[in-house]
PDB file of C-alpha atoms in Angstrom:
ATOM      1  CA  GLN A 131      -5.673 -17.759   9.472  1.00 85.00           C
ATOM      2  CA  ASN A 132      -9.198 -18.750   8.425  1.00 90.00           C
ATOM      3  CA  SER A 133      -9.739 -16.192   5.645  1.00 93.00           C
ATOM      4  CA  GLN A 134      -7.920 -13.998   3.112  1.00 95.00           C
ATOM      5  CA  PHE A 135      -8.283 -10.279   2.447  1.00 96.00           C
ATOM      6  CA  CYS A 136      -6.578  -9.098  -0.728  1.00 97.00           C
ATOM      7  CA  VAL A 137      -6.344  -5.840  -2.684  1.00 96.00           C
ATOM      8  CA  PRO A 138      -5.019  -6.668  -6.167  1.00 96.00           C
ATOM      9  CA  THR A 139      -3.938  -3.689  -8.265  1.00 95.00           C
ATOM     10  CA  GLY A 140      -3.285  -5.287 -11.633  1.00 94.00           C
ATOM     11  CA  PRO A 141      -4.722  -7.845 -14.072  1.00 95.00           C
ATOM     12  CA  ALA A 142      -1.997 -10.433 -13.421  1.00 96.00           C
ATOM     13  CA  GLN A 143      -2.475 -10.100  -9.682  1.00 96.00           C
ATOM     14  CA  MET A 144      -6.209 -10.677  -9.998  1.00 96.00           C
ATOM     15  CA  PHE A 145      -5.689 -13.633 -12.328  1.00 96.00           C
ATOM     16  CA  HIS A 146      -3.135 -15.375 -10.135  1.00 97.00           C
ATOM     17  CA  LEU A 147      -5.107 -14.615  -6.978  1.00 96.00           C
ATOM     18  CA  LEU A 148      -8.183 -16.381  -8.369  1.00 95.00           C
ATOM     19  CA  ARG A 149      -6.055 -19.144  -9.861  1.00 95.00           C
ATOM     20  CA  ARG A 150      -4.380 -19.736  -6.495  1.00 94.00           C
ATOM     21  CA  GLN A 151      -7.770 -19.953  -4.837  1.00 94.00           C
ATOM     22  CA  MET A 152      -8.968 -22.629  -7.239  1.00 94.00           C
ATOM     23  CA  LEU A 153      -5.786 -24.722  -7.304  1.00 93.00           C
ATOM     24  CA  ARG A 154      -5.337 -24.980  -3.550  1.00 89.00           C
ATOM     25  CA  ASN A 155      -6.267 -28.298  -2.017  1.00 89.00           C
ATOM     26  CA  TYR A 156      -8.192 -26.529   0.732  1.00 86.00           C
ATOM     27  CA  ARG A 157     -10.688 -23.681   0.803  1.00 84.00           C
ATOM     28  CA  LYS A 158     -10.471 -20.429   2.719  1.00 90.00           C
ATOM     29  CA  PRO A 159     -12.924 -17.576   2.183  1.00 95.00           C
ATOM     30  CA  LEU A 160     -11.341 -15.009  -0.152  1.00 96.00           C
ATOM     31  CA  ILE A 161     -12.437 -11.390   0.146  1.00 96.00           C
ATOM     32  CA  VAL A 162     -11.228  -9.224  -2.741  1.00 96.00           C
ATOM     33  CA  MET A 163     -11.380  -5.439  -2.372  1.00 92.00           C
ATOM     34  CA  THR A 164     -10.643  -3.461  -5.503  1.00 88.00           C
ATOM     35  CA  PRO A 165     -12.387  -0.537  -7.228  1.00 86.00           C
ATOM     36  CA  LYS A 166     -13.876  -0.722 -10.713  1.00 86.00           C
ATOM     37  CA  SER A 167     -11.736   2.266 -11.722  1.00 87.00           C
ATOM     38  CA  LEU A 168      -8.674   0.010 -11.957  1.00 89.00           C
ATOM     39  CA  LEU A 169     -10.347  -1.831 -14.846  1.00 86.00           C
ATOM     40  CA  ARG A 170      -9.650   1.216 -17.006  1.00 88.00           C
ATOM     41  CA  HIS A 171      -6.622   2.823 -15.340  1.00 91.00           C
ATOM     42  CA  ARG A 172      -3.882   3.312 -17.924  1.00 92.00           C
ATOM     43  CA  LEU A 173      -1.139   2.155 -15.527  1.00 93.00           C
ATOM     44  CA  ALA A 174      -3.001  -0.914 -14.246  1.00 93.00           C
ATOM     45  CA  THR A 175      -1.673  -3.260 -16.914  1.00 93.00           C
ATOM     46  CA  SER A 176       0.227  -6.549 -17.011  1.00 94.00           C
ATOM     47  CA  SER A 177       2.432  -8.156 -19.618  1.00 94.00           C
ATOM     48  CA  LEU A 178       1.692 -11.541 -21.169  1.00 95.00           C
ATOM     49  CA  ASP A 179       4.748 -12.926 -19.362  1.00 95.00           C
ATOM     50  CA  GLU A 180       3.324 -11.787 -16.012  1.00 94.00           C
ATOM     51  CA  LEU A 181       0.071 -13.562 -16.802  1.00 94.00           C
ATOM     52  CA  ALA A 182       1.676 -16.734 -18.157  1.00 94.00           C
ATOM     53  CA  GLU A 183       4.705 -17.117 -15.905  1.00 94.00           C
ATOM     54  CA  GLY A 184       3.961 -15.036 -12.829  1.00 94.00           C
ATOM     55  CA  ARG A 185       2.284 -15.739  -9.526  1.00 95.00           C
ATOM     56  CA  PHE A 186       0.326 -13.760  -6.953  1.00 97.00           C
ATOM     57  CA  GLN A 187       2.591 -11.419  -4.981  1.00 97.00           C
ATOM     58  CA  PRO A 188       1.407 -10.548  -1.443  1.00 97.00           C
ATOM     59  CA  VAL A 189       3.762  -7.553  -1.601  1.00 98.00           C
ATOM     60  CA  ILE A 190       4.899  -5.848  -4.805  1.00 97.00           C
ATOM     61  CA  PRO A 191       8.280  -4.121  -4.414  1.00 96.00           C
ATOM     62  CA  GLU A 192       9.423  -0.888  -6.002  1.00 96.00           C
ATOM     63  CA  VAL A 193       8.925  -0.966  -9.777  1.00 94.00           C
ATOM     64  CA  ASP A 194      11.132   1.978 -10.812  1.00 95.00           C
ATOM     65  CA  SER A 195      14.925   2.013 -10.920  1.00 93.00           C
ATOM     66  CA  ILE A 196      15.689   3.849  -7.687  1.00 93.00           C
ATOM     67  CA  ASP A 197      18.999   3.636  -5.831  1.00 95.00           C
ATOM     68  CA  PRO A 198      18.157   2.131  -2.404  1.00 95.00           C
ATOM     69  CA  ALA A 199      20.987   4.120  -0.813  1.00 94.00           C
ATOM     70  CA  LYS A 200      19.213   7.387  -1.694  1.00 94.00           C
ATOM     71  CA  VAL A 201      15.827   6.410  -0.275  1.00 95.00           C
ATOM     72  CA  ALA A 202      14.904   8.564   2.708  1.00 92.00           C
ATOM     73  CA  ARG A 203      11.398   7.167   3.235  1.00 94.00           C
ATOM     74  CA  VAL A 204       9.478   4.054   2.322  1.00 95.00           C
ATOM     75  CA  VAL A 205       5.774   4.419   1.562  1.00 96.00           C
ATOM     76  CA  VAL A 206       3.590   1.340   1.950  1.00 97.00           C
ATOM     77  CA  CYS A 207       0.058   1.408   0.545  1.00 97.00           C
ATOM     78  CA  SER A 208      -2.773  -0.723  -0.804  1.00 96.00           C
ATOM     79  CA  GLY A 209      -5.167  -0.231  -3.673  1.00 94.00           C
ATOM     80  CA  LYS A 210      -5.516   2.504  -6.258  1.00 94.00           C
ATOM     81  CA  VAL A 211      -3.815   5.207  -4.164  1.00 96.00           C
ATOM     82  CA  TYR A 212      -0.621   3.519  -5.337  1.00 97.00           C
ATOM     83  CA  TYR A 213      -1.090   4.869  -8.834  1.00 96.00           C
ATOM     84  CA  ASP A 214      -1.665   8.408  -7.526  1.00 96.00           C
ATOM     85  CA  LEU A 215       1.576   8.155  -5.553  1.00 97.00           C
ATOM     86  CA  LEU A 216       3.482   6.699  -8.502  1.00 97.00           C
ATOM     87  CA  GLU A 217       2.315   9.351 -10.969  1.00 96.00           C
ATOM     88  CA  ALA A 218       3.055  12.181  -8.536  1.00 96.00           C
ATOM     89  CA  ARG A 219       6.530  10.856  -7.768  1.00 97.00           C
ATOM     90  CA  ARG A 220       7.381  10.525 -11.435  1.00 96.00           C
ATOM     91  CA  ALA A 221       5.996  13.985 -12.222  1.00 96.00           C
ATOM     92  CA  ARG A 222       8.136  15.514  -9.466  1.00 95.00           C
ATOM     93  CA  GLY A 223      11.226  13.536 -10.406  1.00 95.00           C
ATOM     94  CA  LEU A 224      11.744  12.243  -6.864  1.00 95.00           C
ATOM     95  CA  ASP A 225      14.360   9.545  -6.317  1.00 94.00           C
ATOM     96  CA  ASP A 226      14.382   9.400  -2.510  1.00 95.00           C
ATOM     97  CA  VAL A 227      10.997   7.692  -2.015  1.00 96.00           C
ATOM     98  CA  ALA A 228      10.260   3.988  -2.470  1.00 97.00           C
ATOM     99  CA  ILE A 229       6.648   2.845  -2.881  1.00 97.00           C
ATOM    100  CA  LEU A 230       5.617  -0.685  -1.934  1.00 97.00           C
ATOM    101  CA  ARG A 231       2.227  -2.270  -2.533  1.00 97.00           C
ATOM    102  CA  LEU A 232       0.651  -4.454   0.128  1.00 97.00           C
ATOM    103  CA  GLU A 233      -1.644  -6.699  -1.910  1.00 97.00           C
ATOM    104  CA  GLN A 234      -2.657  -9.069   0.884  1.00 97.00           C
ATOM    105  CA  LEU A 235      -3.826  -7.555   4.142  1.00 96.00           C
ATOM    106  CA  TYR A 236      -4.591 -10.841   5.865  1.00 95.00           C
ATOM    107  CA  PRO A 237      -2.974 -13.198   6.585  1.00 95.00           C
ATOM    108  CA  PHE A 238      -0.363 -10.468   6.900  1.00 95.00           C
ATOM    109  CA  PRO A 239       2.674 -11.313   4.690  1.00 95.00           C
ATOM    110  CA  LYS A 240       5.306 -10.500   7.293  1.00 93.00           C
ATOM    111  CA  ASP A 241       8.242 -12.142   5.530  1.00 94.00           C
ATOM    112  CA  HIS A 242       7.372 -10.669   2.132  1.00 96.00           C
ATOM    113  CA  ILE A 243       7.147  -7.092   3.360  1.00 95.00           C
ATOM    114  CA  LYS A 244      10.271  -7.458   5.458  1.00 93.00           C
ATOM    115  CA  GLU A 245      12.121  -8.585   2.335  1.00 95.00           C
ATOM    116  CA  ALA A 246      10.720  -5.673   0.307  1.00 95.00           C
ATOM    117  CA  VAL A 247      11.788  -3.097   2.918  1.00 94.00           C
ATOM    118  CA  ALA A 248      15.215  -4.629   3.592  1.00 93.00           C
ATOM    119  CA  PRO A 249      17.166  -2.878   0.758  1.00 95.00           C
ATOM    120  CA  TYR A 250      16.368   0.586   2.118  1.00 94.00           C
ATOM    121  CA  THR A 251      18.776   0.601   5.024  1.00 90.00           C
ATOM    122  CA  ALA A 252      19.270   4.388   4.846  1.00 89.00           C
ATOM    123  CA  SER A 253      15.572   5.089   5.294  1.00 89.00           C
ATOM    124  CA  LYS A 254      14.401   6.191   8.729  1.00 83.00           C
ATOM    125  CA  GLN A 255      10.759   6.835   7.824  1.00 89.00           C
ATOM    126  CA  LEU A 256       8.145   4.200   7.107  1.00 93.00           C
ATOM    127  CA  ILE A 257       4.841   5.710   5.973  1.00 94.00           C
ATOM    128  CA  TRP A 258       1.519   3.940   5.641  1.00 96.00           C
ATOM    129  CA  CYS A 259      -0.592   5.838   3.102  1.00 96.00           C
ATOM    130  CA  GLN A 260      -4.295   5.276   2.508  1.00 95.00           C
ATOM    131  CA  GLU A 261      -7.019   7.362   0.933  1.00 92.00           C
ATOM    132  CA  GLU A 262      -9.738   6.094   3.263  1.00 92.00           C
ATOM    133  CA  ALA A 263     -10.538   7.751   6.567  1.00 91.00           C
ATOM    134  CA  GLN A 264      -8.236   6.706   9.375  1.00 91.00           C
ATOM    135  CA  ASN A 265     -10.909   4.577  11.050  1.00 91.00           C
ATOM    136  CA  GLN A 266     -12.085   2.949   7.797  1.00 90.00           C
ATOM    137  CA  GLY A 267      -8.964   1.795   5.955  1.00 90.00           C
ATOM    138  CA  ALA A 268      -6.411  -0.867   6.817  1.00 94.00           C
ATOM    139  CA  TRP A 269      -4.253   1.242   9.165  1.00 94.00           C
ATOM    140  CA  ASP A 270      -5.902   0.314  12.448  1.00 91.00           C
ATOM    141  CA  GLN A 271      -5.763  -3.374  11.523  1.00 91.00           C
ATOM    142  CA  ILE A 272      -2.115  -3.599  10.468  1.00 91.00           C
ATOM    143  CA  LYS A 273      -0.185  -0.789  12.201  1.00 90.00           C
ATOM    144  CA  HIS A 274       1.066  -3.103  14.948  1.00 88.00           C
ATOM    145  CA  ARG A 275       2.422  -5.430  12.270  1.00 89.00           C
ATOM    146  CA  LEU A 276       4.609  -2.681  10.791  1.00 87.00           C
ATOM    147  CA  TYR A 277       6.431  -1.707  13.968  1.00 81.00           C
ATOM    148  CA  TYR A 278       9.235  -4.257  13.679  1.00 76.00           C
ATOM    149  CA  LEU A 279      10.245  -3.197  10.156  1.00 77.00           C
ATOM    150  CA  HIS A 280      12.367  -0.199  11.142  1.00 68.00           C
ATOM    151  CA  GLY A 281      13.722  -1.212  14.526  1.00 58.00           C
ATOM    152  CA  ASP A 282      14.175   1.125  17.455  1.00 59.00           C
ATOM    153  CA  ASP A 283      15.596   3.971  15.349  1.00 62.00           C
ATOM    154  CA  GLY A 284      12.838   4.027  12.738  1.00 65.00           C
ATOM    155  CA  GLN A 285       9.712   6.140  12.553  1.00 80.00           C
ATOM    156  CA  ILE A 286       6.321   4.887  11.452  1.00 88.00           C
ATOM    157  CA  TYR A 287       3.693   7.370  10.308  1.00 92.00           C
ATOM    158  CA  TYR A 288       0.114   7.368   9.110  1.00 94.00           C
ATOM    159  CA  VAL A 289      -0.827   9.491   6.104  1.00 94.00           C
ATOM    160  CA  GLY A 290      -4.456   9.668   5.056  1.00 92.00           C
ATOM    161  CA  ARG A 291      -7.760  11.283   5.834  1.00 90.00           C
ATOM    162  CA  PRO A 292      -8.827  11.928   9.432  1.00 88.00           C
ATOM    163  CA  SER A 293     -11.341   9.659  11.137  1.00 88.00           C
ATOM    164  CA  SER A 294     -14.864  10.143   9.894  1.00 87.00           C
ATOM    165  CA  ALA A 295     -18.343   8.691  10.370  1.00 88.00           C
ATOM    166  CA  ALA A 296     -18.986   8.990   6.627  1.00 85.00           C
ATOM    167  CA  PRO A 297     -17.126   7.071   3.889  1.00 82.00           C
ATOM    168  CA  ALA A 298     -16.711  10.250   1.794  1.00 82.00           C
ATOM    169  CA  VAL A 299     -16.673  14.005   2.349  1.00 81.00           C
ATOM    170  CA  GLY A 300     -19.540  14.491  -0.103  1.00 82.00           C
ATOM    171  CA  HIS A 301     -17.938  17.371  -2.022  1.00 83.00           C
ATOM    172  CA  ARG A 302     -15.583  16.763  -4.948  1.00 87.00           C
ATOM    173  CA  ALA A 303     -13.438  19.855  -4.381  1.00 91.00           C
ATOM    174  CA  VAL A 304     -12.787  18.870  -0.766  1.00 88.00           C
ATOM    175  CA  HIS A 305     -12.057  15.295  -1.812  1.00 86.00           C
ATOM    176  CA  VAL A 306      -9.494  16.442  -4.387  1.00 89.00           C
ATOM    177  CA  GLU A 307      -7.870  18.814  -1.891  1.00 91.00           C
ATOM    178  CA  GLN A 308      -7.559  16.053   0.706  1.00 88.00           C
ATOM    179  CA  GLN A 309      -6.178  13.624  -1.865  1.00 92.00           C
ATOM    180  CA  GLU A 310      -3.529  16.071  -3.049  1.00 93.00           C
ATOM    181  CA  ARG A 311      -2.524  16.810   0.532  1.00 93.00           C
ATOM    182  CA  LEU A 312      -2.091  13.181   1.534  1.00 94.00           C
ATOM    183  CA  ILE A 313      -0.073  12.413  -1.623  1.00 95.00           C
ATOM    184  CA  ASP A 314       2.198  15.383  -0.862  1.00 94.00           C
ATOM    185  CA  GLU A 315       2.639  14.351   2.774  1.00 93.00           C
ATOM    186  CA  ALA A 316       3.530  10.787   1.832  1.00 94.00           C
ATOM    187  CA  LEU A 317       6.095  11.775  -0.798  1.00 95.00           C
ATOM    188  CA  THR A 318       7.756  14.643   1.072  1.00 92.00           C
ATOM    189  CA  GLY A 319       7.638  13.284   4.607  1.00 83.00           C
ATOM    190  CA  ARG A 320       6.080  16.506   5.895  1.00 82.00           C
ATOM    191  CA  ILE A 321       3.618  14.673   8.099  1.00 80.00           C
ATOM    192  CA  ASN A 322       0.565  16.176   9.774  1.00 75.00           C
ATOM    193  CA  PRO A 323       1.456  15.998  13.512  1.00 68.00           C
ATOM    194  CA  ILE A 324      -2.215  15.924  14.542  1.00 63.00           C
ATOM    195  CA  MET A 325      -2.664  12.646  12.705  1.00 70.00           C
ATOM    196  CA  ASN A 326       0.403  11.089  14.334  1.00 75.00           C
ATOM    197  CA  ARG A 327       0.287  11.916  18.013  1.00 56.00           C
ATOM    198  CA  ARG A 328       1.326   8.409  18.948  1.00 51.00           C
ATOM    199  CA  THR A 329       4.171   8.159  16.466  1.00 47.00           C
ATOM    200  CA  PRO A 330       7.089   7.776  16.033  1.00 45.00           C
ATOM    201  CA  VAL A 331       7.034   4.403  17.760  1.00 44.00           C
TER     202      VAL A 331
END
């Protein structure tokens, strides 16, 4: 509990995160991880009301009007991969996938994410999606914190790139192919079994 690791994905989130840091009557180191590309992403916007009246949300729930009873899988992610998932879901017209944003990795917001997942009682699949390699993103640090969300009958899966010694594949075509594959796996639930030998849990 001696530091904070956050991944804000919108202007209001960044504003309220920094505001919270300054207004607190104590100081914890704050590590903010967010790419410069979100400064110009057309979907990474906030309303004036969100800036003036809002507050930092450790978990951002589903933003589209989706019937919770129809949701077959819940995708949890952090960072800019959220916008790739959102655009792909809207383009495909899918209404059986809910996408949640984990904006604070540590301290882990257990109560917030439990509340965000709670409406999707019909879902039996919880998917963590990241665009980083398996050994470089948040998965290995938070997977044990996700186990309780679906109970004994639920399934928890990892969707992302395989473990790698390098932070990038070094070839744009391969990067795009991998990105398209992981987005498809997360939205359809057709999970790569090689990446999930220890799941379901």
